[in-house]
Amino acid sequence: AQSVTQPDIHITVSEGASLELRCNYSYGATPYLFWYVQSPGQGLQLLLKYFSGDTLVQGIKGFEAEFKRSQSSFNLRKPSVHWSDAAEYFCAVGRISGNTPLVFGKGTRLSVIA
Amino acid sequence: NAGVTQTPKFRVLKTGQSMTLLCAQDMNHEYMYWYRQDPGMGLRLIHYSVGEGTTAKGEVPDGYNVSRLKKQNFLLGLESAAPSQTSVYFCASSRGQGAEEKLFFGSGTQLSVL
C-alpha cells in the first residue's frame, strides 16, 4: 500500500526567503503525486501535480515541485515566500490503477515571519 | 458555480445523539469522499463513493455511515455520536481517479461532541 511521509510538522521562514517542504512516498511503481494547500478555516486547494514526463512541475502561486525517483521524494519549493503563503501543506500520493483514493501525508504547517 | 458545499458549518452534539452531514457538488463528479482532520493526524479518509449508489470504506469508517442516492449528494451519518468523533469533516469530489484525481474540497464542518 502506498504511504506518504512529511518529516516536518512545522516550519518557520522569513518573508522573502526560499522554502522547501519535504515529502517522501512509498509505492512500488511510479505514483501520481500531489501537493495541496489549506489556508486557515478553509478546505484544501490543489497546488500542483505530477503524473509523468518532466520531473519538475510548476504550480499555482509560484510553487514548484521536483519528482526524484531515486529518493522517492516530491519536495515542494518556492524561491521567495510571501506572508500569504502561511498555511498547511499536504503531500498526497495516488495509484495509477484501481479505485483507490489518494493517501495524504500528515501535513506541514508553514509560518511566515516578517 | 458553487463547487462543493457542506452543511452545516458548525455543530455541537451530545454523546449518543445522531446527525447527518450533507455534501453537495455541482460539477457532475463521479467520485466523492468524506475525510476527517484532526491535529497531527492529517486527513483521514472515512468513506468514499465511486458513483451514484456506491459506497466504500476508507481508513477510519467505524461509527459512520454514508449514502449516495443522488450523484450530486454524499451524506455522512453519525448514528450515536462519541467524543472521539469531535473533528473537522471535509467533503471532496473528483471527476475521476489517477490522472483525473484533482480533488475539490468543501470548506469543512466543525463538529464537537460533548
Short mmCIF file of N, CA, C and O in Angstrom, two decimals, chain A residues 37-45 88 90 104, chain B residues 4-9 21-24 32-39 42-48 64 66 74-76 85 87-93 103-111:
data_model
loop_
_atom_site.label_atom_id
_atom_site.label_comp_id
_atom_site.label_asym_id
_atom_site.label_seq_id
_atom_site.Cartn_x
_atom_site.Cartn_y
_atom_site.Cartn_z
N VAL A 37 -2.75 22.79 -0.56
CA VAL A 37 -2.55 23.80 0.46
C VAL A 37 -3.89 24.07 1.14
O VAL A 37 -4.94 24.07 0.49
N GLN A 38 -3.81 24.27 2.46
CA GLN A 38 -5.02 24.58 3.23
C GLN A 38 -4.79 25.87 4.01
O GLN A 38 -4.00 25.91 4.95
N SER A 39 -5.48 26.91 3.61
CA SER A 39 -5.44 28.17 4.36
C SER A 39 -6.32 28.03 5.59
O SER A 39 -7.26 27.22 5.59
N PRO A 40 -6.06 28.81 6.62
CA PRO A 40 -6.83 28.69 7.86
C PRO A 40 -8.34 28.77 7.64
O PRO A 40 -8.84 29.67 6.97
N GLY A 41 -9.05 27.79 8.17
CA GLY A 41 -10.51 27.78 8.08
C GLY A 41 -11.05 27.40 6.73
O GLY A 41 -12.27 27.53 6.49
N GLN A 42 -10.19 26.90 5.86
CA GLN A 42 -10.64 26.57 4.51
C GLN A 42 -10.40 25.09 4.19
O GLN A 42 -9.70 24.39 4.92
N GLY A 43 -10.99 24.66 3.08
CA GLY A 43 -10.69 23.34 2.58
C GLY A 43 -9.38 23.35 1.82
O GLY A 43 -8.71 24.38 1.72
N LEU A 44 -8.99 22.22 1.30
CA LEU A 44 -7.71 22.11 0.59
C LEU A 44 -7.85 22.53 -0.86
O LEU A 44 -8.90 22.35 -1.49
N GLN A 45 -6.77 23.08 -1.39
CA GLN A 45 -6.73 23.51 -2.78
C GLN A 45 -5.51 22.90 -3.45
O GLN A 45 -4.41 22.90 -2.87
N GLU A 88 -1.20 25.36 5.80
CA GLU A 88 -0.76 23.98 5.99
C GLU A 88 -0.69 23.32 4.61
O GLU A 88 -1.58 23.52 3.77
N PHE A 90 -0.08 19.82 2.31
CA PHE A 90 -0.24 18.37 2.32
C PHE A 90 0.27 17.77 1.01
O PHE A 90 -0.10 18.21 -0.07
N PHE A 104 -2.99 10.89 1.92
CA PHE A 104 -2.39 12.17 2.29
C PHE A 104 -1.34 11.99 3.38
O PHE A 104 -1.47 11.12 4.25
N VAL B 4 -18.18 22.59 -4.17
CA VAL B 4 -18.56 21.62 -3.15
C VAL B 4 -19.08 22.39 -1.94
O VAL B 4 -18.37 23.24 -1.39
N THR B 5 -20.30 22.09 -1.54
CA THR B 5 -20.95 22.78 -0.43
C THR B 5 -21.25 21.80 0.68
O THR B 5 -21.85 20.74 0.46
N GLN B 6 -20.83 22.15 1.89
CA GLN B 6 -21.08 21.32 3.06
C GLN B 6 -22.02 22.04 4.01
O GLN B 6 -21.85 23.24 4.26
N THR B 7 -22.96 21.29 4.55
CA THR B 7 -23.84 21.83 5.59
C THR B 7 -24.02 20.79 6.68
O THR B 7 -24.09 19.58 6.39
N PRO B 8 -24.06 21.21 7.97
CA PRO B 8 -23.84 22.58 8.42
C PRO B 8 -22.35 22.90 8.49
O PRO B 8 -21.52 22.04 8.24
N LYS B 9 -22.00 24.11 8.85
CA LYS B 9 -20.60 24.51 9.03
C LYS B 9 -20.12 24.24 10.44
O LYS B 9 -18.94 23.98 10.68
N LEU B 21 -24.39 14.90 8.01
CA LEU B 21 -23.69 15.96 7.30
C LEU B 21 -23.97 15.80 5.81
O LEU B 21 -23.89 14.69 5.27
N LEU B 22 -24.30 16.91 5.19
CA LEU B 22 -24.63 16.88 3.77
C LEU B 22 -23.52 17.50 2.95
O LEU B 22 -22.99 18.55 3.29
N CYS B 23 -23.17 16.84 1.87
CA CYS B 23 -22.22 17.36 0.90
C CYS B 23 -22.89 17.39 -0.46
O CYS B 23 -23.46 16.38 -0.90
N ALA B 24 -22.83 18.51 -1.13
CA ALA B 24 -23.41 18.66 -2.46
C ALA B 24 -22.37 19.24 -3.40
O ALA B 24 -21.68 20.20 -3.05
N MET B 32 -16.81 10.93 -4.82
CA MET B 32 -16.97 11.81 -3.66
C MET B 32 -16.36 11.15 -2.44
O MET B 32 -16.30 9.91 -2.35
N TYR B 33 -15.91 11.97 -1.50
CA TYR B 33 -15.13 11.49 -0.36
C TYR B 33 -15.53 12.24 0.92
O TYR B 33 -15.87 13.41 0.86
N TRP B 34 -15.42 11.54 2.03
CA TRP B 34 -15.51 12.19 3.32
C TRP B 34 -14.21 11.94 4.08
O TRP B 34 -13.79 10.79 4.24
N TYR B 35 -13.60 13.04 4.56
CA TYR B 35 -12.39 12.97 5.37
C TYR B 35 -12.67 13.60 6.72
O TYR B 35 -13.53 14.47 6.87
N ARG B 36 -11.87 13.21 7.71
CA ARG B 36 -11.82 13.93 8.95
C ARG B 36 -10.40 14.43 9.18
O ARG B 36 -9.44 13.78 8.76
N GLN B 37 -10.30 15.60 9.80
CA GLN B 37 -8.99 16.21 10.03
C GLN B 37 -8.84 16.48 11.51
O GLN B 37 -9.64 17.19 12.12
N ASP B 38 -7.82 15.90 12.08
CA ASP B 38 -7.52 16.07 13.49
C ASP B 38 -6.08 16.55 13.63
O ASP B 38 -5.22 16.18 12.82
N PRO B 39 -5.79 17.34 14.66
CA PRO B 39 -4.43 17.88 14.84
C PRO B 39 -3.38 16.78 14.86
O PRO B 39 -3.51 15.79 15.58
N GLY B 42 -3.38 14.75 10.13
CA GLY B 42 -3.63 15.00 8.72
C GLY B 42 -5.07 14.68 8.35
O GLY B 42 -5.97 14.74 9.18
N LEU B 43 -5.26 14.32 7.11
CA LEU B 43 -6.57 13.96 6.60
C LEU B 43 -6.70 12.44 6.58
O LEU B 43 -5.84 11.76 6.01
N ARG B 44 -7.77 11.95 7.13
CA ARG B 44 -8.01 10.52 7.10
C ARG B 44 -9.35 10.25 6.43
O ARG B 44 -10.36 10.87 6.78
N LEU B 45 -9.32 9.32 5.50
CA LEU B 45 -10.50 9.02 4.70
C LEU B 45 -11.47 8.16 5.50
O LEU B 45 -11.11 7.11 6.03
N ILE B 46 -12.73 8.60 5.54
CA ILE B 46 -13.76 7.86 6.28
C ILE B 46 -14.48 6.88 5.35
O ILE B 46 -14.47 5.68 5.57
N HIS B 47 -15.12 7.44 4.36
CA HIS B 47 -15.81 6.66 3.32
C HIS B 47 -15.68 7.40 2.01
O HIS B 47 -15.42 8.60 1.98
N TYR B 48 -15.90 6.68 0.91
CA TYR B 48 -15.92 7.33 -0.37
C TYR B 48 -16.91 6.63 -1.30
O TYR B 48 -17.43 5.56 -0.98
N TYR B 64 -19.47 5.57 11.46
CA TYR B 64 -20.04 6.42 10.41
C TYR B 64 -20.75 5.57 9.37
O TYR B 64 -20.36 4.44 9.11
N VAL B 66 -22.69 6.16 5.30
CA VAL B 66 -22.80 7.10 4.19
C VAL B 66 -23.84 6.61 3.20
O VAL B 66 -24.18 5.43 3.17
N PHE B 74 -23.63 13.49 -1.19
CA PHE B 74 -22.97 12.42 -0.43
C PHE B 74 -23.19 12.72 1.03
O PHE B 74 -22.70 13.74 1.54
N LEU B 75 -23.95 11.88 1.72
CA LEU B 75 -24.32 12.12 3.10
C LEU B 75 -23.47 11.30 4.05
O LEU B 75 -23.22 10.11 3.81
N LEU B 76 -23.05 11.92 5.13
CA LEU B 76 -22.29 11.25 6.18
C LEU B 76 -23.13 11.25 7.45
O LEU B 76 -23.52 12.32 7.92
N GLN B 85 -15.38 11.51 18.02
CA GLN B 85 -15.75 11.97 16.69
C GLN B 85 -15.72 13.50 16.58
O GLN B 85 -16.07 14.06 15.52
N SER B 87 -14.18 16.59 15.52
CA SER B 87 -13.22 16.74 14.44
C SER B 87 -13.73 17.79 13.46
O SER B 87 -14.83 18.32 13.61
N VAL B 88 -12.91 18.06 12.47
CA VAL B 88 -13.35 18.86 11.32
C VAL B 88 -13.53 17.90 10.15
O VAL B 88 -12.61 17.14 9.83
N TYR B 89 -14.69 17.92 9.56
CA TYR B 89 -15.02 16.99 8.48
C TYR B 89 -15.00 17.73 7.14
O TYR B 89 -15.59 18.80 7.00
N PHE B 90 -14.33 17.12 6.19
CA PHE B 90 -14.26 17.68 4.85
C PHE B 90 -14.83 16.70 3.84
O PHE B 90 -14.53 15.52 3.86
N CYS B 91 -15.62 17.25 2.95
CA CYS B 91 -16.09 16.52 1.80
C CYS B 91 -15.28 16.96 0.59
O CYS B 91 -14.84 18.11 0.50
N ALA B 92 -15.07 16.04 -0.33
CA ALA B 92 -14.36 16.37 -1.56
C ALA B 92 -14.97 15.58 -2.71
O ALA B 92 -15.64 14.56 -2.50
N SER B 93 -14.75 16.08 -3.92
CA SER B 93 -15.21 15.35 -5.10
C SER B 93 -14.14 15.42 -6.17
O SER B 93 -13.28 16.30 -6.15
N LEU B 103 -8.86 16.76 -6.52
CA LEU B 103 -9.94 16.85 -5.55
C LEU B 103 -10.36 18.29 -5.34
O LEU B 103 -9.53 19.20 -5.22
N PHE B 104 -11.66 18.48 -5.30
CA PHE B 104 -12.24 19.77 -4.94
C PHE B 104 -12.86 19.61 -3.56
O PHE B 104 -13.68 18.72 -3.35
N PHE B 105 -12.48 20.49 -2.64
CA PHE B 105 -12.90 20.35 -1.26
C PHE B 105 -13.95 21.37 -0.88
O PHE B 105 -13.95 22.52 -1.36
N GLY B 106 -14.83 20.96 0.04
CA GLY B 106 -15.70 21.90 0.69
C GLY B 106 -14.94 22.64 1.78
O GLY B 106 -13.76 22.37 2.02
N SER B 107 -15.60 23.56 2.44
CA SER B 107 -14.94 24.40 3.44
C SER B 107 -14.96 23.80 4.83
O SER B 107 -14.42 24.38 5.77
N GLY B 108 -15.58 22.62 4.98
CA GLY B 108 -15.48 21.91 6.24
C GLY B 108 -16.66 22.09 7.18
O GLY B 108 -17.39 23.08 7.10
N THR B 109 -16.84 21.09 8.05
CA THR B 109 -17.83 21.14 9.12
C THR B 109 -17.10 20.88 10.43
O THR B 109 -16.46 19.85 10.57
N GLN B 110 -17.19 21.82 11.34
CA GLN B 110 -16.57 21.64 12.65
C GLN B 110 -17.60 21.03 13.60
O GLN B 110 -18.61 21.65 13.90
N LEU B 111 -17.31 19.81 14.05
CA LEU B 111 -18.24 19.08 14.90
C LEU B 111 -17.62 18.87 16.28
O LEU B 111 -16.49 18.40 16.38
#
